[in-house]
Amino acid sequence: MAYPFQMGLQDAASPIMEELLHFHDHTLMIVFLISSLVLYIISVMLTTKLTHTSTMDAQAVETIWTILPAIILIMIALPSLRILYMMDEINNPSLTVKTMGHQWYWSYEYTDYEDLNFDSYMIPTQELKPGELRLLEVDNRVVLPMEMTIRMLISSEDVLHSWAVPSLGLKTDAIPGRLNQTTIMAMRPGLYYGQCSEICGSNHSFMPIVLELVPLSHFEKWSASML
């Protein structure tokens, strides 16, 4: 959950988000080093009148400033491709949940159960209880077991939506007529908030996502009470 005036990303709650945070720090350090080098060169050129004639047309310098950017790009591309394939990989999911986007609410169906489905609407501001978050609370939370591989099938019934939960590293487009999928694996219990991340109409800001990750025993009790 983000806090006011937060500058960085949310704390990671899944292995994928941890990898994304590491990649963000890795890339940011490369950008910082490049920016420092360029700033140093500019400051040197502006503060000295001396010219080193042997470096103005040297083959070695041209070789270095051609090869060095290629090496830097490879250092960024290889970790990026690794994470990209990790995000697309789904290994024997223990549970499948189908998510449908509507204007302007989400509906969920637990396909491993015979009749377990519900709609999830945002709770209006005037109906919030003390401690609940404005524009983020819903009447029906998505309860899922933690430390298990869960497959989310995501689509839409009307316009483009995007199902996004930042702390889990999830953002998948909900496209009418197309079924996208993503994987959830949370390493600790808790409430994880998200929102639709694709402008989908006048009430785009009012279709939040709330995932409640619980131990498997609690999930079994919840699913039995819903059937």
GROMACS .gro file of C-alpha atoms in nm:
model
  227
    1MET     CA    1   0.000   0.000   0.000
    2ALA     CA    2   0.143   0.338  -0.098
    3TYR     CA    3   0.171   0.616   0.160
    4PRO     CA    4   0.146   0.994   0.111
    5PHE     CA    5   0.441   1.159  -0.067
    6GLN     CA    6   0.599   0.820  -0.141
    7MET     CA    7   0.886   0.859  -0.389
    8GLY     CA    8   0.973   0.497  -0.468
    9LEU     CA    9   0.784   0.182  -0.556
   10GLN     CA   10   0.564  -0.009  -0.314
   11ASP     CA   11   0.716  -0.285  -0.100
   12ALA     CA   12   0.735  -0.614  -0.287
   13ALA     CA   13   0.500  -0.892  -0.176
   14SER     CA   14   0.576  -1.144  -0.452
   15PRO     CA   15   0.891  -1.290  -0.611
   16ILE     CA   16   0.819  -1.115  -0.942
   17MET     CA   17   0.789  -0.774  -0.776
   18GLU     CA   18   1.118  -0.834  -0.591
   19GLU     CA   19   1.286  -0.903  -0.925
   20LEU     CA   20   1.132  -0.588  -1.071
   21LEU     CA   21   1.260  -0.381  -0.779
   22HIS     CA   22   1.612  -0.521  -0.823
   23PHE     CA   23   1.601  -0.447  -1.195
   24HIS     CA   24   1.477  -0.094  -1.126
   25ASP     CA   25   1.770  -0.030  -0.889
   26HIS     CA   26   2.015  -0.188  -1.134
   27THR     CA   27   1.898   0.030  -1.424
   28LEU     CA   28   1.878   0.342  -1.208
   29MET     CA   29   2.242   0.299  -1.103
   30ILE     CA   30   2.351   0.273  -1.468
   31VAL     CA   31   2.156   0.589  -1.554
   32PHE     CA   32   2.311   0.768  -1.255
   33LEU     CA   33   2.665   0.673  -1.360
   34ILE     CA   34   2.606   0.783  -1.721
   35SER     CA   35   2.455   1.113  -1.607
   36SER     CA   36   2.748   1.177  -1.372
   37LEU     CA   37   3.001   1.107  -1.647
   38VAL     CA   38   2.825   1.335  -1.898
   39LEU     CA   39   2.793   1.613  -1.639
   40TYR     CA   40   3.163   1.583  -1.554
   41ILE     CA   41   3.266   1.603  -1.921
   42ILE     CA   42   3.044   1.905  -1.981
   43SER     CA   43   3.181   2.084  -1.675
   44VAL     CA   44   3.540   2.013  -1.782
   45MET     CA   45   3.477   2.144  -2.134
   46LEU     CA   46   3.319   2.463  -2.000
   47THR     CA   47   3.585   2.538  -1.738
   48THR     CA   48   3.909   2.478  -1.930
   49LYS     CA   49   4.053   2.638  -2.242
   50LEU     CA   50   4.305   2.359  -2.301
   51THR     CA   51   4.255   2.120  -2.594
   52HIS     CA   52   4.416   1.778  -2.609
   53THR     CA   53   4.485   1.752  -2.982
   54SER     CA   54   4.572   1.383  -2.981
   55THR     CA   55   4.225   1.285  -2.852
   56MET     CA   56   4.026   1.496  -3.098
   57ASP     CA   57   4.069   1.248  -3.382
   58ALA     CA   58   4.193   0.933  -3.208
   59GLN     CA   59   4.060   0.596  -3.325
   60ALA     CA   60   4.075   0.457  -2.970
   61VAL     CA   61   3.830   0.714  -2.836
   62GLU     CA   62   3.583   0.649  -3.119
   63THR     CA   63   3.608   0.275  -3.056
   64ILE     CA   64   3.543   0.318  -2.685
   65TRP     CA   65   3.238   0.541  -2.725
   66THR     CA   66   3.095   0.294  -2.978
   67ILE     CA   67   3.151  -0.028  -2.781
   68LEU     CA   68   3.074   0.105  -2.432
   69PRO     CA   69   2.707   0.197  -2.505
   70ALA     CA   70   2.655  -0.146  -2.663
   71ILE     CA   71   2.786  -0.315  -2.346
   72ILE     CA   72   2.563  -0.098  -2.129
   73LEU     CA   73   2.256  -0.187  -2.338
   74ILE     CA   74   2.337  -0.557  -2.304
   75MET     CA   75   2.367  -0.516  -1.927
   76ILE     CA   76   2.016  -0.372  -1.925
   77ALA     CA   77   1.858  -0.604  -2.184
   78LEU     CA   78   1.962  -0.941  -2.038
   79PRO     CA   79   1.803  -0.893  -1.692
   80SER     CA   80   1.500  -0.738  -1.858
   81LEU     CA   81   1.443  -1.039  -2.084
   82ARG     CA   82   1.490  -1.276  -1.790
   83ILE     CA   83   1.217  -1.103  -1.589
   84LEU     CA   84   0.992  -1.082  -1.895
   85TYR     CA   85   1.001  -1.460  -1.941
   86MET     CA   86   0.954  -1.516  -1.567
   87MET     CA   87   0.636  -1.307  -1.574
   88ASP     CA   88   0.493  -1.510  -1.864
   89GLU     CA   89   0.575  -1.848  -1.711
   90ILE     CA   90   0.296  -2.040  -1.536
   91ASN     CA   91   0.388  -2.361  -1.353
   92ASN     CA   92   0.104  -2.591  -1.245
   93PRO     CA   93  -0.138  -2.337  -1.091
   94SER     CA   94  -0.320  -2.455  -0.780
   95LEU     CA   95  -0.617  -2.227  -0.840
   96THR     CA   96  -0.769  -2.040  -1.134
   97VAL     CA   97  -0.972  -1.721  -1.103
   98LYS     CA   98  -1.145  -1.555  -1.398
   99THR     CA   99  -1.172  -1.175  -1.383
  100MET     CA  100  -1.410  -0.980  -1.605
  101GLY     CA  101  -1.401  -0.602  -1.635
  102HIS     CA  102  -1.722  -0.402  -1.666
  103GLN     CA  103  -1.817  -0.036  -1.667
  104TRP     CA  104  -1.739   0.017  -1.383
  105TYR     CA  105  -1.682  -0.285  -1.159
  106TRP     CA  106  -1.506  -0.621  -1.159
  107SER     CA  107  -1.660  -0.966  -1.149
  108TYR     CA  108  -1.471  -1.275  -1.031
  109GLU     CA  109  -1.531  -1.646  -1.084
  110TYR     CA  110  -1.339  -1.925  -0.910
  111THR     CA  111  -1.343  -2.179  -1.191
  112ASP     CA  112  -1.228  -2.469  -0.970
  113TYR     CA  113  -1.553  -2.440  -0.772
  114GLU     CA  114  -1.899  -2.513  -0.904
  115ASP     CA  115  -2.076  -2.191  -0.806
  116LEU     CA  116  -1.835  -1.941  -0.656
  117ASN     CA  117  -1.858  -1.603  -0.828
  118PHE     CA  118  -1.940  -1.248  -0.728
  119ASP     CA  119  -1.922  -0.885  -0.838
  120SER     CA  120  -1.691  -0.636  -0.669
  121TYR     CA  121  -1.807  -0.274  -0.646
  122MET     CA  122  -1.635   0.023  -0.485
  123ILE     CA  123  -1.782   0.127  -0.149
  124PRO     CA  124  -1.915   0.487  -0.174
  125THR     CA  125  -1.742   0.745   0.043
  126GLN     CA  126  -2.048   0.804   0.261
  127GLU     CA  127  -2.065   0.432   0.350
  128LEU     CA  128  -1.702   0.388   0.454
  129LYS     CA  129  -1.625   0.268   0.807
  130PRO     CA  130  -1.348   0.430   1.019
  131GLY     CA  131  -1.007   0.322   0.893
  132GLU     CA  132  -1.122   0.223   0.544
  133LEU     CA  133  -0.958   0.383   0.243
  134ARG     CA  134  -1.151   0.617   0.014
  135LEU     CA  135  -1.180   0.503  -0.350
  136LEU     CA  136  -0.999   0.175  -0.268
  137GLU     CA  137  -1.240  -0.034  -0.060
  138VAL     CA  138  -1.480  -0.282  -0.222
  139ASP     CA  139  -1.785  -0.467  -0.100
  140ASN     CA  140  -1.647  -0.811  -0.198
  141ARG     CA  141  -1.275  -0.875  -0.166
  142VAL     CA  142  -1.093  -1.140  -0.368
  143VAL     CA  143  -0.975  -1.393  -0.109
  144LEU     CA  144  -0.680  -1.606  -0.223
  145PRO     CA  145  -0.438  -1.847  -0.055
  146MET     CA  146  -0.084  -1.727   0.000
  147GLU     CA  147   0.234  -1.912  -0.103
  148MET     CA  148   0.048  -2.088  -0.386
  149THR     CA  149   0.058  -2.036  -0.762
  150ILE     CA  150  -0.269  -1.878  -0.875
  151ARG     CA  151  -0.363  -1.820  -1.238
  152MET     CA  152  -0.571  -1.513  -1.317
  153LEU     CA  153  -0.765  -1.514  -1.645
  154ILE     CA  154  -0.853  -1.157  -1.734
  155SER     CA  155  -1.094  -1.023  -1.995
  156SER     CA  156  -1.360  -0.756  -2.042
  157GLU     CA  157  -1.724  -0.744  -2.145
  158ASP     CA  158  -1.739  -0.388  -2.278
  159VAL     CA  159  -1.432  -0.161  -2.315
  160LEU     CA  160  -1.060  -0.185  -2.243
  161HIS     CA  161  -0.967  -0.217  -1.876
  162SER     CA  162  -0.641  -0.301  -1.699
  163TRP     CA  163  -0.620  -0.518  -1.386
  164ALA     CA  164  -0.325  -0.387  -1.182
  165VAL     CA  165  -0.194  -0.456  -0.830
  166PRO     CA  166   0.141  -0.272  -0.788
  167SER     CA  167   0.274  -0.446  -0.475
  168LEU     CA  168   0.243  -0.785  -0.649
  169GLY     CA  169   0.394  -0.664  -0.976
  170LEU     CA  170   0.073  -0.727  -1.171
  171LYS     CA  171  -0.069  -0.528  -1.461
  172THR     CA  172  -0.265  -0.710  -1.729
  173ASP     CA  173  -0.497  -0.560  -1.989
  174ALA     CA  174  -0.861  -0.670  -1.996
  175ILE     CA  175  -0.956  -0.676  -2.363
  176PRO     CA  176  -1.304  -0.765  -2.497
  177GLY     CA  177  -1.294  -1.094  -2.688
  178ARG     CA  178  -0.948  -1.185  -2.563
  179LEU     CA  179  -0.841  -1.385  -2.256
  180ASN     CA  180  -0.513  -1.277  -2.098
  181GLN     CA  181  -0.351  -1.455  -1.807
  182THR     CA  182  -0.107  -1.373  -1.531
  183THR     CA  183   0.030  -1.545  -1.221
  184ILE     CA  184  -0.006  -1.449  -0.856
  185MET     CA  185   0.213  -1.579  -0.575
  186ALA     CA  186   0.214  -1.374  -0.256
  187MET     CA  187   0.475  -1.455   0.006
  188ARG     CA  188   0.293  -1.302   0.304
  189PRO     CA  189  -0.069  -1.245   0.406
  190GLY     CA  190  -0.235  -0.908   0.388
  191LEU     CA  191  -0.454  -0.673   0.188
  192TYR     CA  192  -0.325  -0.563  -0.151
  193TYR     CA  193  -0.490  -0.274  -0.332
  194GLY     CA  194  -0.500  -0.192  -0.700
  195GLN     CA  195  -0.707  -0.002  -0.953
  196CYS     CA  196  -0.803  -0.011  -1.317
  197SER     CA  197  -0.505   0.131  -1.506
  198GLU     CA  198  -0.667   0.191  -1.844
  199ILE     CA  199  -0.894   0.491  -1.901
  200CYS     CA  200  -1.229   0.321  -1.953
  201GLY     CA  201  -1.488   0.594  -1.920
  202SER     CA  202  -1.629   0.851  -1.680
  203ASN     CA  203  -1.606   0.625  -1.371
  204HIS     CA  204  -1.261   0.485  -1.450
  205SER     CA  205  -1.135   0.601  -1.108
  206PHE     CA  206  -1.407   0.412  -0.924
  207MET     CA  207  -1.331   0.044  -0.991
  208PRO     CA  208  -1.066  -0.059  -0.736
  209ILE     CA  209  -0.919  -0.404  -0.675
  210VAL     CA  210  -0.867  -0.555  -0.329
  211LEU     CA  211  -0.692  -0.889  -0.283
  212GLU     CA  212  -0.698  -1.054   0.058
  213LEU     CA  213  -0.418  -1.311   0.082
  214VAL     CA  214  -0.469  -1.558   0.367
  215PRO     CA  215  -0.329  -1.897   0.476
  216LEU     CA  216  -0.474  -2.199   0.297
  217SER     CA  217  -0.682  -2.309   0.599
  218HIS     CA  218  -0.854  -1.968   0.614
  219PHE     CA  219  -0.918  -1.976   0.240
  220GLU     CA  220  -1.083  -2.318   0.266
  221LYS     CA  221  -1.314  -2.192   0.540
  222TRP     CA  222  -1.401  -1.882   0.336
  223SER     CA  223  -1.473  -2.081   0.018
  224ALA     CA  224  -1.694  -2.324   0.213
  225SER     CA  225  -1.893  -2.034   0.359
  226MET     CA  226  -1.944  -1.882   0.011
  227LEU     CA  227  -2.082  -2.199  -0.147
   0.00000   0.00000   0.00000
